[in-house]
Amino acid sequence: MQRFAVASIMVMICTNQSVQFSNAFLSTSMRVLSKGYRSASGSRVMSSRRVKTSLSPSLAVFINSGRHLSAHDGVSTRLKSTTSSSSSVTVADLDKQKTIVQDMLYRIRECNHVPEEVQKDLLDFVVESKKVGKMTGKVAKLLCNSSPPESDPVFEIIEISGGNSICSLTKAAGDTLEARTDAVMSVMENLRSKGIIEGWRDELLPLSSGFYDESVLLVERAAAPFLGMQQYGVHINGVVKTDSGEEMMWIARRSKTKSKYPGMLDHIVAGGQPAGLGLFENVLKECAEEAGVPEDITLKGIQAVGAVSYEVFEPSSSLGNDCIDGVISRSLLFNYDLELPQDFKPMVVDGEVEEFFLWTIDSIIESMAEDYNDPIKPNCYLVIIDFLLRKGYLSPEIPGYLDVLRELRGGYCG
């Protein structure tokens, strides 16, 4: 009987019945389970009784104590595909999934967009014949004119063949990593003193043509976008599995004193990749410093799962100064999943976070809507969307799925 079924399927695929087969397969391979019930106001509410029966007592306490854990007024559905023959997908269900794909693309494109008119004006930043960044002509001129008083210029614009130009370092910058670092730092500190560069971190990032290549100099993190350099970071999905197998994710709220995205939602742990530290060393450090995760829990539950990348133009209006037209922010984020015990609760350690709370996957998906009033920090969505695709929360049958997959790595991966 099984051989007959397989043979029948092969025949259907190889004939003009493939469309009907695909539709039938879609209806039996996906399930959208509505959760909760509608209140009198029309909003969807999660049943605390159902929560308690699927979770351990300690985890249920975390959930029932937080307003973040109820489903919001949006798509409150589970998207994970299933092969259950007892379920079917309605037109409304498919429309919801199509809407979610569009929401995903909206969030990805928030981080992955450089207008065509800006692209035409960009100059490569070249050191030792290696392209290590990019910037607008206006930023290049600012750097050339911002060396400290009575100092030789550190940056210069050089015309090359074809009428194009590049930005590079002068001989005065030196030819060693240390000399270049000091020379470029003097320019950036000058811009900082004028209020052009804000949010100084005292954290050095390696500048190179690729992640595995030798650094040509080290750059203060706050100044990195002025060079359009590729930044690297680690982002961690803190996942908890309930007794019923459902996945939930720990979310952090950033401190209102943060220089960028104050008060926004964030990953449980995320951080830039500094010079002189390995990726896994950084993961362990950030887990301990940002969420109080003991090393033994991190070592037991952590898994490297890939990377996402993006490139976005940040106009001067968003930076709060009119000395430039904008900067190029380029990043590659290494993604990790960290499975946490049900009885573990993150702790605020370094003051960069106000609170932690658990969120359902449904709530995370709802937060991707363009009009959602309390969204997660933009680049975190790329890592979370990658998680949703890897875990099968969206069917590849839905148009736009491949666009999401491709655009998650729309920046430089190197």
mmCIF file of C-alpha atoms in Angstrom:
data_model
loop_
_atom_site.group_PDB
_atom_site.id
_atom_site.type_symbol
_atom_site.label_atom_id
_atom_site.label_comp_id
_atom_site.label_asym_id
_atom_site.label_seq_id
_atom_site.Cartn_x
_atom_site.Cartn_y
_atom_site.Cartn_z
ATOM 1 C CA MET A 1 0.000 0.000 0.000
ATOM 2 C CA GLN A 2 2.827 2.420 0.856
ATOM 3 C CA ARG A 3 4.529 1.650 -2.469
ATOM 4 C CA PHE A 4 1.246 2.329 -4.273
ATOM 5 C CA ALA A 5 0.886 5.663 -2.507
ATOM 6 C CA VAL A 6 4.426 6.729 -3.396
ATOM 7 C CA ALA A 7 3.942 5.636 -6.984
ATOM 8 C CA SER A 8 0.681 7.576 -7.193
ATOM 9 C CA ILE A 9 2.361 10.703 -5.916
ATOM 10 C CA MET A 10 5.169 10.371 -8.469
ATOM 11 C CA VAL A 11 2.644 9.994 -11.271
ATOM 12 C CA MET A 12 0.748 13.081 -10.103
ATOM 13 C CA ILE A 13 3.945 15.128 -9.939
ATOM 14 C CA CYS A 14 4.967 14.101 -13.454
ATOM 15 C CA THR A 15 1.568 14.871 -15.013
ATOM 16 C CA ASN A 16 -0.723 17.849 -15.264
ATOM 17 C CA GLN A 17 -2.219 16.872 -11.916
ATOM 18 C CA SER A 18 0.787 18.409 -10.134
ATOM 19 C CA VAL A 19 -1.067 21.628 -9.367
ATOM 20 C CA GLN A 20 -3.944 19.774 -7.727
ATOM 21 C CA PHE A 21 -1.487 17.612 -5.817
ATOM 22 C CA SER A 22 0.444 20.662 -4.616
ATOM 23 C CA ASN A 23 -2.727 22.290 -3.342
ATOM 24 C CA ALA A 24 -3.833 19.101 -1.623
ATOM 25 C CA PHE A 25 -0.405 18.656 -0.095
ATOM 26 C CA LEU A 26 -0.419 22.240 1.162
ATOM 27 C CA SER A 27 -3.773 21.757 2.838
ATOM 28 C CA THR A 28 -2.539 18.687 4.706
ATOM 29 C CA SER A 29 1.035 19.834 5.438
ATOM 30 C CA MET A 30 0.271 23.093 7.261
ATOM 31 C CA ARG A 31 -1.743 23.924 10.327
ATOM 32 C CA VAL A 32 -2.581 27.253 11.867
ATOM 33 C CA LEU A 33 -3.819 26.848 15.424
ATOM 34 C CA SER A 34 -5.697 29.784 16.903
ATOM 35 C CA LYS A 35 -4.829 30.443 20.535
ATOM 36 C CA GLY A 36 -6.926 32.084 23.214
ATOM 37 C CA TYR A 37 -10.349 33.668 22.820
ATOM 38 C CA ARG A 38 -11.807 37.011 21.909
ATOM 39 C CA SER A 39 -12.722 39.414 24.686
ATOM 40 C CA ALA A 40 -15.688 41.769 24.524
ATOM 41 C CA SER A 41 -13.407 44.450 23.088
ATOM 42 C CA GLY A 42 -12.360 42.140 20.275
ATOM 43 C CA SER A 43 -8.783 41.632 21.467
ATOM 44 C CA ARG A 44 -7.326 38.154 21.720
ATOM 45 C CA VAL A 45 -6.609 36.988 25.243
ATOM 46 C CA MET A 46 -4.530 34.016 26.319
ATOM 47 C CA SER A 47 -6.151 31.608 28.726
ATOM 48 C CA SER A 48 -4.078 31.400 31.915
ATOM 49 C CA ARG A 49 -5.543 27.974 32.600
ATOM 50 C CA ARG A 50 -4.148 26.673 29.309
ATOM 51 C CA VAL A 51 -0.799 28.274 30.052
ATOM 52 C CA LYS A 52 -0.560 26.616 33.447
ATOM 53 C CA THR A 53 -1.337 23.188 32.103
ATOM 54 C CA SER A 54 1.436 23.334 29.502
ATOM 55 C CA LEU A 55 4.186 24.849 31.631
ATOM 56 C CA SER A 56 6.055 23.974 34.750
ATOM 57 C CA PRO A 57 4.809 25.892 37.825
ATOM 58 C CA SER A 58 7.861 28.151 37.931
ATOM 59 C CA LEU A 59 7.561 29.135 34.277
ATOM 60 C CA ALA A 60 3.831 29.747 34.621
ATOM 61 C CA VAL A 61 4.610 32.285 37.348
ATOM 62 C CA PHE A 62 6.872 34.242 34.952
ATOM 63 C CA ILE A 63 4.192 34.215 32.272
ATOM 64 C CA ASN A 64 1.177 35.117 34.367
ATOM 65 C CA SER A 65 3.049 37.997 36.023
ATOM 66 C CA GLY A 66 3.847 39.880 32.794
ATOM 67 C CA ARG A 67 1.600 41.876 30.495
ATOM 68 C CA HIS A 68 3.951 41.051 27.601
ATOM 69 C CA LEU A 69 2.906 37.443 27.549
ATOM 70 C CA SER A 70 -0.676 37.750 26.414
ATOM 71 C CA ALA A 71 -1.279 37.776 22.685
ATOM 72 C CA HIS A 72 -1.812 41.217 21.188
ATOM 73 C CA ASP A 73 -4.419 42.478 18.715
ATOM 74 C CA GLY A 74 -2.959 40.851 15.659
ATOM 75 C CA VAL A 75 -2.297 37.491 14.146
ATOM 76 C CA SER A 76 -2.374 35.122 17.108
ATOM 77 C CA THR A 77 -1.575 31.946 15.240
ATOM 78 C CA ARG A 78 0.975 29.193 15.259
ATOM 79 C CA LEU A 79 2.563 28.939 11.855
ATOM 80 C CA LYS A 80 4.638 25.823 12.285
ATOM 81 C CA SER A 81 3.995 23.378 9.451
ATOM 82 C CA THR A 82 2.640 19.931 10.184
ATOM 83 C CA THR A 83 1.754 16.856 8.178
ATOM 84 C CA SER A 84 -1.370 16.131 10.194
ATOM 85 C CA SER A 85 -4.087 14.939 7.825
ATOM 86 C CA SER A 86 -6.796 16.092 10.233
ATOM 87 C CA SER A 87 -6.017 19.774 9.688
ATOM 88 C CA SER A 88 -6.606 22.046 6.715
ATOM 89 C CA VAL A 89 -5.680 25.567 5.723
ATOM 90 C CA THR A 90 -8.351 28.097 4.831
ATOM 91 C CA VAL A 91 -7.958 31.043 2.487
ATOM 92 C CA ALA A 92 -7.932 33.298 5.562
ATOM 93 C CA ASP A 93 -5.058 31.269 7.055
ATOM 94 C CA LEU A 94 -3.026 31.603 3.849
ATOM 95 C CA ASP A 95 -3.747 35.330 3.725
ATOM 96 C CA LYS A 96 -2.414 35.667 7.278
ATOM 97 C CA GLN A 97 0.792 33.882 6.341
ATOM 98 C CA LYS A 98 1.194 36.099 3.277
ATOM 99 C CA THR A 99 0.732 39.139 5.512
ATOM 100 C CA ILE A 100 3.392 37.833 7.891
ATOM 101 C CA VAL A 101 5.822 37.368 5.001
ATOM 102 C CA GLN A 102 5.268 41.014 4.057
ATOM 103 C CA ASP A 103 5.797 42.042 7.682
ATOM 104 C CA MET A 104 9.054 40.095 7.708
ATOM 105 C CA LEU A 105 10.226 41.819 4.535
ATOM 106 C CA TYR A 106 9.330 45.207 5.988
ATOM 107 C CA ARG A 107 11.465 44.553 9.072
ATOM 108 C CA ILE A 108 14.373 43.190 7.018
ATOM 109 C CA ARG A 109 14.322 46.183 4.675
ATOM 110 C CA GLU A 110 14.458 48.563 7.629
ATOM 111 C CA CYS A 111 18.024 47.286 8.037
ATOM 112 C CA ASN A 112 18.859 46.595 4.413
ATOM 113 C CA HIS A 113 18.375 49.698 2.326
ATOM 114 C CA VAL A 114 20.716 52.163 0.640
ATOM 115 C CA PRO A 115 18.922 54.570 -1.756
ATOM 116 C CA GLU A 116 20.141 54.494 -5.354
ATOM 117 C CA GLU A 117 21.108 58.171 -5.268
ATOM 118 C CA VAL A 118 23.310 57.476 -2.227
ATOM 119 C CA GLN A 119 24.881 54.409 -3.860
ATOM 120 C CA LYS A 120 26.050 56.550 -6.776
ATOM 121 C CA ASP A 121 27.882 58.948 -4.442
ATOM 122 C CA LEU A 122 29.704 56.389 -2.308
ATOM 123 C CA LEU A 123 33.485 56.301 -2.136
ATOM 124 C CA ASP A 124 35.363 53.173 -1.166
ATOM 125 C CA PHE A 125 37.617 53.530 1.861
ATOM 126 C CA VAL A 126 40.880 51.808 0.921
ATOM 127 C CA VAL A 127 43.874 50.973 3.127
ATOM 128 C CA GLU A 128 46.882 49.006 1.827
ATOM 129 C CA SER A 129 44.997 48.479 -1.448
ATOM 130 C CA LYS A 130 42.218 46.720 0.494
ATOM 131 C CA LYS A 131 38.647 47.968 0.415
ATOM 132 C CA VAL A 132 37.677 48.180 4.070
ATOM 133 C CA GLY A 133 34.704 50.562 4.062
ATOM 134 C CA LYS A 134 32.545 53.029 2.146
ATOM 135 C CA MET A 135 31.242 56.527 2.747
ATOM 136 C CA THR A 136 29.500 59.418 1.051
ATOM 137 C CA GLY A 137 31.544 62.189 -0.538
ATOM 138 C CA LYS A 138 30.425 64.592 2.172
ATOM 139 C CA VAL A 139 31.658 62.303 4.957
ATOM 140 C CA ALA A 140 34.973 61.794 3.135
ATOM 141 C CA LYS A 141 35.509 65.564 2.919
ATOM 142 C CA LEU A 142 34.628 65.943 6.612
ATOM 143 C CA LEU A 143 37.248 63.350 7.572
ATOM 144 C CA CYS A 144 39.862 65.012 5.371
ATOM 145 C CA ASN A 145 39.239 68.348 7.098
ATOM 146 C CA SER A 146 38.995 67.106 10.693
ATOM 147 C CA SER A 147 42.540 66.347 11.707
ATOM 148 C CA PRO A 148 43.551 68.017 15.000
ATOM 149 C CA PRO A 149 44.962 71.565 14.720
ATOM 150 C CA GLU A 150 48.630 71.760 13.714
ATOM 151 C CA SER A 151 48.539 68.121 12.588
ATOM 152 C CA ASP A 152 49.018 66.787 9.084
ATOM 153 C CA PRO A 153 45.860 65.462 7.392
ATOM 154 C CA VAL A 154 45.118 61.813 8.144
ATOM 155 C CA PHE A 155 42.561 61.191 5.405
ATOM 156 C CA GLU A 156 42.734 62.050 1.713
ATOM 157 C CA ILE A 157 40.584 61.685 -1.393
ATOM 158 C CA ILE A 158 42.395 60.156 -4.358
ATOM 159 C CA GLU A 159 41.192 60.196 -7.951
ATOM 160 C CA ILE A 160 41.493 56.876 -9.739
ATOM 161 C CA SER A 161 40.855 55.698 -13.285
ATOM 162 C CA GLY A 162 37.453 56.226 -14.829
ATOM 163 C CA GLY A 163 36.880 59.521 -13.084
ATOM 164 C CA ASN A 164 36.151 57.794 -9.785
ATOM 165 C CA SER A 165 37.595 58.609 -6.379
ATOM 166 C CA ILE A 166 38.455 56.713 -3.208
ATOM 167 C CA CYS A 167 39.147 57.797 0.356
ATOM 168 C CA SER A 168 42.366 56.590 1.931
ATOM 169 C CA LEU A 169 44.933 57.417 4.610
ATOM 170 C CA THR A 170 47.871 59.739 4.055
ATOM 171 C CA LYS A 171 51.496 58.863 4.753
ATOM 172 C CA ALA A 172 51.146 60.859 7.972
ATOM 173 C CA ALA A 173 48.864 58.107 9.310
ATOM 174 C CA GLY A 174 51.787 55.684 9.362
ATOM 175 C CA ASP A 175 52.132 52.155 8.070
ATOM 176 C CA THR A 176 51.541 50.027 11.176
ATOM 177 C CA LEU A 177 48.325 49.017 12.908
ATOM 178 C CA GLU A 178 49.242 51.013 15.994
ATOM 179 C CA ALA A 179 50.175 54.178 14.091
ATOM 180 C CA ARG A 180 47.032 54.086 11.935
ATOM 181 C CA THR A 181 44.868 53.425 14.978
ATOM 182 C CA ASP A 182 46.279 56.468 16.781
ATOM 183 C CA ALA A 183 46.026 58.700 13.720
ATOM 184 C CA VAL A 184 42.421 57.796 12.920
ATOM 185 C CA MET A 185 41.510 58.027 16.609
ATOM 186 C CA SER A 186 42.765 61.631 16.708
ATOM 187 C CA VAL A 187 40.335 62.551 13.941
ATOM 188 C CA MET A 188 37.421 60.734 15.541
ATOM 189 C CA GLU A 189 38.098 62.298 18.941
ATOM 190 C CA ASN A 190 38.109 65.702 17.275
ATOM 191 C CA LEU A 191 34.710 64.963 15.738
ATOM 192 C CA ARG A 192 33.516 63.744 19.125
ATOM 193 C CA SER A 193 34.583 67.021 20.758
ATOM 194 C CA LYS A 194 32.456 68.887 18.224
ATOM 195 C CA GLY A 195 29.410 66.737 18.959
ATOM 196 C CA ILE A 196 29.423 65.104 15.521
ATOM 197 C CA ILE A 197 30.170 61.612 16.833
ATOM 198 C CA GLU A 198 28.013 60.657 19.817
ATOM 199 C CA GLY A 199 27.624 57.617 22.040
ATOM 200 C CA TRP A 200 31.345 57.025 22.554
ATOM 201 C CA ARG A 201 31.895 53.480 23.816
ATOM 202 C CA ASP A 202 35.644 53.138 24.481
ATOM 203 C CA GLU A 203 35.414 49.855 22.586
ATOM 204 C CA LEU A 204 37.751 49.094 19.698
ATOM 205 C CA LEU A 205 36.618 47.167 16.634
ATOM 206 C CA PRO A 206 38.970 45.575 14.098
ATOM 207 C CA LEU A 207 38.952 47.101 10.609
ATOM 208 C CA SER A 208 39.717 44.615 7.857
ATOM 209 C CA SER A 209 38.538 43.536 4.415
ATOM 210 C CA GLY A 210 36.938 40.390 5.868
ATOM 211 C CA PHE A 211 36.289 38.611 9.159
ATOM 212 C CA TYR A 212 39.218 36.208 8.761
ATOM 213 C CA ASP A 213 41.621 38.812 7.357
ATOM 214 C CA GLU A 214 44.295 40.724 9.236
ATOM 215 C CA SER A 215 43.214 44.060 10.707
ATOM 216 C CA VAL A 216 44.710 47.242 9.248
ATOM 217 C CA LEU A 217 43.730 49.356 12.272
ATOM 218 C CA LEU A 218 41.343 49.482 15.227
ATOM 219 C CA VAL A 219 38.367 51.859 15.332
ATOM 220 C CA GLU A 220 36.228 53.229 18.165
ATOM 221 C CA ARG A 221 32.828 51.581 17.863
ATOM 222 C CA ALA A 222 30.872 54.850 17.804
ATOM 223 C CA ALA A 223 32.979 56.032 14.853
ATOM 224 C CA ALA A 224 32.639 52.832 12.790
ATOM 225 C CA PRO A 225 29.696 54.043 10.625
ATOM 226 C CA PHE A 226 31.712 57.116 9.563
ATOM 227 C CA LEU A 227 34.102 54.729 7.819
ATOM 228 C CA GLY A 228 31.322 52.458 6.564
ATOM 229 C CA MET A 229 33.318 49.537 7.942
ATOM 230 C CA GLN A 230 31.965 46.041 8.331
ATOM 231 C CA GLN A 231 31.045 45.459 11.964
ATOM 232 C CA TYR A 232 30.528 42.045 13.512
ATOM 233 C CA GLY A 233 28.421 40.949 16.442
ATOM 234 C CA VAL A 234 26.830 38.025 18.258
ATOM 235 C CA HIS A 235 23.058 37.808 18.783
ATOM 236 C CA ILE A 236 21.471 35.142 20.932
ATOM 237 C CA ASN A 237 17.938 33.779 20.848
ATOM 238 C CA GLY A 238 17.168 32.809 24.451
ATOM 239 C CA VAL A 239 14.649 30.003 24.027
ATOM 240 C CA VAL A 240 12.574 28.137 26.606
ATOM 241 C CA LYS A 241 10.610 24.993 25.788
ATOM 242 C CA THR A 242 7.395 24.389 27.714
ATOM 243 C CA ASP A 243 6.269 20.966 28.924
ATOM 244 C CA SER A 244 4.121 20.689 25.799
ATOM 245 C CA GLY A 245 7.078 21.430 23.506
ATOM 246 C CA GLU A 246 6.068 24.988 22.626
ATOM 247 C CA GLU A 247 8.916 27.475 22.258
ATOM 248 C CA MET A 248 9.039 30.866 23.949
ATOM 249 C CA MET A 249 11.734 33.528 23.823
ATOM 250 C CA TRP A 250 13.261 35.770 26.471
ATOM 251 C CA ILE A 251 13.143 39.448 25.451
ATOM 252 C CA ALA A 252 15.019 42.358 27.040
ATOM 253 C CA ARG A 253 14.018 46.020 27.250
ATOM 254 C CA ARG A 254 16.965 48.321 26.709
ATOM 255 C CA SER A 255 17.785 50.986 29.241
ATOM 256 C CA LYS A 256 16.442 54.437 28.467
ATOM 257 C CA THR A 257 19.980 55.766 28.941
ATOM 258 C CA LYS A 258 21.358 53.840 25.925
ATOM 259 C CA SER A 259 22.721 56.106 23.191
ATOM 260 C CA LYS A 260 21.003 54.099 20.467
ATOM 261 C CA TYR A 261 17.470 52.696 20.540
ATOM 262 C CA PRO A 262 16.813 53.631 24.188
ATOM 263 C CA GLY A 263 13.913 51.769 25.761
ATOM 264 C CA MET A 264 13.399 49.433 22.797
ATOM 265 C CA LEU A 265 12.959 45.677 22.984
ATOM 266 C CA ASP A 266 16.045 43.594 22.311
ATOM 267 C CA HIS A 267 17.501 40.104 22.392
ATOM 268 C CA ILE A 268 18.229 38.609 25.814
ATOM 269 C CA VAL A 269 21.923 38.899 24.856
ATOM 270 C CA ALA A 270 23.608 40.713 21.972
ATOM 271 C CA GLY A 271 26.891 42.508 21.545
ATOM 272 C CA GLY A 272 29.466 43.796 19.103
ATOM 273 C CA GLN A 273 32.521 41.685 18.352
ATOM 274 C CA PRO A 274 35.503 43.578 19.814
ATOM 275 C CA ALA A 275 39.145 43.278 18.829
ATOM 276 C CA GLY A 276 41.171 40.602 20.579
ATOM 277 C CA LEU A 277 38.283 38.319 21.531
ATOM 278 C CA GLY A 278 37.042 35.123 19.890
ATOM 279 C CA LEU A 279 33.395 34.687 18.984
ATOM 280 C CA PHE A 280 32.657 32.058 21.620
ATOM 281 C CA GLU A 281 34.595 33.965 24.255
ATOM 282 C CA ASN A 282 32.398 36.950 23.439
ATOM 283 C CA VAL A 283 29.237 34.836 23.722
ATOM 284 C CA LEU A 284 30.203 33.641 27.196
ATOM 285 C CA LYS A 285 31.166 37.166 28.270
ATOM 286 C CA GLU A 286 27.980 38.799 26.963
ATOM 287 C CA CYS A 287 25.716 36.117 28.454
ATOM 288 C CA ALA A 288 27.240 36.690 31.884
ATOM 289 C CA GLU A 289 27.428 40.494 31.680
ATOM 290 C CA GLU A 290 24.058 41.237 30.099
ATOM 291 C CA ALA A 291 21.739 38.593 31.517
ATOM 292 C CA GLY A 292 23.579 36.864 34.357
ATOM 293 C CA VAL A 293 23.595 33.520 32.555
ATOM 294 C CA PRO A 294 26.016 31.161 34.370
ATOM 295 C CA GLU A 295 28.716 29.705 32.156
ATOM 296 C CA ASP A 296 27.588 26.117 32.719
ATOM 297 C CA ILE A 297 24.073 26.930 31.468
ATOM 298 C CA THR A 298 25.482 28.715 28.426
ATOM 299 C CA LEU A 299 27.831 25.851 27.598
ATOM 300 C CA LYS A 300 25.024 23.313 27.891
ATOM 301 C CA GLY A 301 22.413 25.170 25.850
ATOM 302 C CA ILE A 302 24.294 27.235 23.239
ATOM 303 C CA GLN A 303 24.429 26.388 19.549
ATOM 304 C CA ALA A 304 25.882 28.370 16.643
ATOM 305 C CA VAL A 305 23.228 28.478 13.908
ATOM 306 C CA GLY A 306 24.464 30.798 11.154
ATOM 307 C CA ALA A 307 24.642 34.489 10.354
ATOM 308 C CA VAL A 308 22.693 37.386 8.833
ATOM 309 C CA SER A 309 24.032 40.587 7.277
ATOM 310 C CA TYR A 310 22.763 44.013 6.348
ATOM 311 C CA GLU A 311 23.769 47.382 4.931
ATOM 312 C CA VAL A 312 21.729 50.508 5.596
ATOM 313 C CA PHE A 313 22.090 54.239 5.016
ATOM 314 C CA GLU A 314 21.456 56.276 8.156
ATOM 315 C CA PRO A 315 20.582 59.843 7.085
ATOM 316 C CA SER A 316 21.851 62.809 9.058
ATOM 317 C CA SER A 317 18.321 63.556 10.253
ATOM 318 C CA SER A 318 18.397 60.327 12.269
ATOM 319 C CA LEU A 319 21.850 61.114 13.633
ATOM 320 C CA GLY A 320 20.986 64.554 14.948
ATOM 321 C CA ASN A 321 23.597 66.588 13.050
ATOM 322 C CA ASP A 322 23.717 68.416 9.736
ATOM 323 C CA CYS A 323 27.477 68.271 9.111
ATOM 324 C CA ILE A 324 27.016 65.188 6.945
ATOM 325 C CA ASP A 325 24.333 63.695 4.726
ATOM 326 C CA GLY A 326 24.470 60.316 6.441
ATOM 327 C CA VAL A 327 26.586 57.240 7.165
ATOM 328 C CA ILE A 328 26.659 53.637 6.013
ATOM 329 C CA SER A 329 26.057 51.017 8.698
ATOM 330 C CA ARG A 330 27.256 47.544 7.664
ATOM 331 C CA SER A 331 27.056 44.500 9.915
ATOM 332 C CA LEU A 332 27.271 40.735 9.981
ATOM 333 C CA LEU A 333 25.653 39.114 12.996
ATOM 334 C CA PHE A 334 26.601 35.606 14.103
ATOM 335 C CA ASN A 335 23.450 33.871 15.347
ATOM 336 C CA TYR A 336 23.191 31.554 18.330
ATOM 337 C CA ASP A 337 20.306 29.679 19.905
ATOM 338 C CA LEU A 338 20.515 29.297 23.675
ATOM 339 C CA GLU A 339 18.070 26.799 25.175
ATOM 340 C CA LEU A 340 17.434 27.841 28.766
ATOM 341 C CA PRO A 341 15.904 25.863 31.641
ATOM 342 C CA GLN A 342 12.297 26.638 32.534
ATOM 343 C CA ASP A 343 13.294 27.735 36.024
ATOM 344 C CA PHE A 344 16.007 30.154 34.851
ATOM 345 C CA LYS A 345 15.271 33.861 34.942
ATOM 346 C CA PRO A 346 17.718 36.410 33.454
ATOM 347 C CA MET A 347 19.098 39.112 35.741
ATOM 348 C CA VAL A 348 19.862 42.762 35.040
ATOM 349 C CA VAL A 349 23.622 42.959 35.587
ATOM 350 C CA ASP A 350 25.357 45.805 33.739
ATOM 351 C CA GLY A 351 22.567 48.399 33.715
ATOM 352 C CA GLU A 352 22.068 48.246 29.948
ATOM 353 C CA VAL A 353 18.716 46.473 30.366
ATOM 354 C CA GLU A 354 15.623 47.564 32.318
ATOM 355 C CA GLU A 355 13.800 44.231 32.405
ATOM 356 C CA PHE A 356 13.495 40.762 30.916
ATOM 357 C CA PHE A 357 10.284 38.963 30.054
ATOM 358 C CA LEU A 358 9.120 35.882 28.182
ATOM 359 C CA TRP A 359 7.265 36.258 24.923
ATOM 360 C CA THR A 360 5.315 33.708 22.933
ATOM 361 C CA ILE A 361 6.317 33.121 19.327
ATOM 362 C CA ASP A 362 2.872 34.432 18.362
ATOM 363 C CA SER A 363 3.573 37.738 20.125
ATOM 364 C CA ILE A 364 6.950 38.055 18.437
ATOM 365 C CA ILE A 365 5.353 37.493 15.043
ATOM 366 C CA GLU A 366 2.679 40.084 15.799
ATOM 367 C CA SER A 367 5.334 42.631 16.745
ATOM 368 C CA MET A 368 6.717 42.538 13.197
ATOM 369 C CA ALA A 369 3.696 44.432 11.849
ATOM 370 C CA GLU A 370 4.604 47.889 10.548
ATOM 371 C CA ASP A 371 2.097 49.624 12.819
ATOM 372 C CA TYR A 372 3.072 47.743 15.999
ATOM 373 C CA ASN A 373 3.691 50.348 18.698
ATOM 374 C CA ASP A 374 6.425 48.632 20.713
ATOM 375 C CA PRO A 375 8.661 46.747 18.260
ATOM 376 C CA ILE A 376 11.967 44.996 18.782
ATOM 377 C CA LYS A 377 15.215 46.738 17.810
ATOM 378 C CA PRO A 378 15.505 46.586 13.995
ATOM 379 C CA ASN A 379 18.558 44.349 13.527
ATOM 380 C CA CYS A 380 17.257 41.817 16.077
ATOM 381 C CA TYR A 381 14.373 41.036 13.742
ATOM 382 C CA LEU A 382 16.765 39.622 11.150
ATOM 383 C CA VAL A 383 18.095 37.101 13.676
ATOM 384 C CA ILE A 384 14.593 36.263 14.929
ATOM 385 C CA ILE A 385 13.186 35.842 11.413
ATOM 386 C CA ASP A 386 16.075 33.497 10.628
ATOM 387 C CA PHE A 387 15.090 31.530 13.748
ATOM 388 C CA LEU A 388 11.451 31.331 12.603
ATOM 389 C CA LEU A 389 12.463 30.015 9.195
ATOM 390 C CA ARG A 390 14.895 27.464 10.614
ATOM 391 C CA LYS A 391 12.293 26.180 13.061
ATOM 392 C CA GLY A 392 9.604 25.815 10.407
ATOM 393 C CA TYR A 393 7.238 28.537 11.624
ATOM 394 C CA LEU A 394 6.629 29.615 8.035
ATOM 395 C CA SER A 395 5.875 27.353 5.097
ATOM 396 C CA PRO A 396 8.126 27.681 2.020
ATOM 397 C CA GLU A 397 4.915 27.299 -0.002
ATOM 398 C CA ILE A 398 4.024 30.923 0.772
ATOM 399 C CA PRO A 399 5.029 33.469 -1.925
ATOM 400 C CA GLY A 400 7.796 35.726 -0.657
ATOM 401 C CA TYR A 401 9.459 33.034 1.468
ATOM 402 C CA LEU A 402 12.534 32.957 -0.779
ATOM 403 C CA ASP A 403 12.720 36.760 -0.772
ATOM 404 C CA VAL A 404 12.877 36.633 3.024
ATOM 405 C CA LEU A 405 15.567 33.952 2.906
ATOM 406 C CA ARG A 406 17.703 35.898 0.428
ATOM 407 C CA GLU A 407 17.345 39.332 1.993
ATOM 408 C CA LEU A 408 18.360 38.108 5.436
ATOM 409 C CA ARG A 409 21.889 38.178 4.020
ATOM 410 C CA GLY A 410 21.570 41.302 1.921
ATOM 411 C CA GLY A 411 24.793 42.800 3.239
ATOM 412 C CA TYR A 412 28.389 41.714 2.828
ATOM 413 C CA CYS A 413 29.058 38.196 4.124
ATOM 414 C CA GLY A 414 32.780 38.115 4.532
#
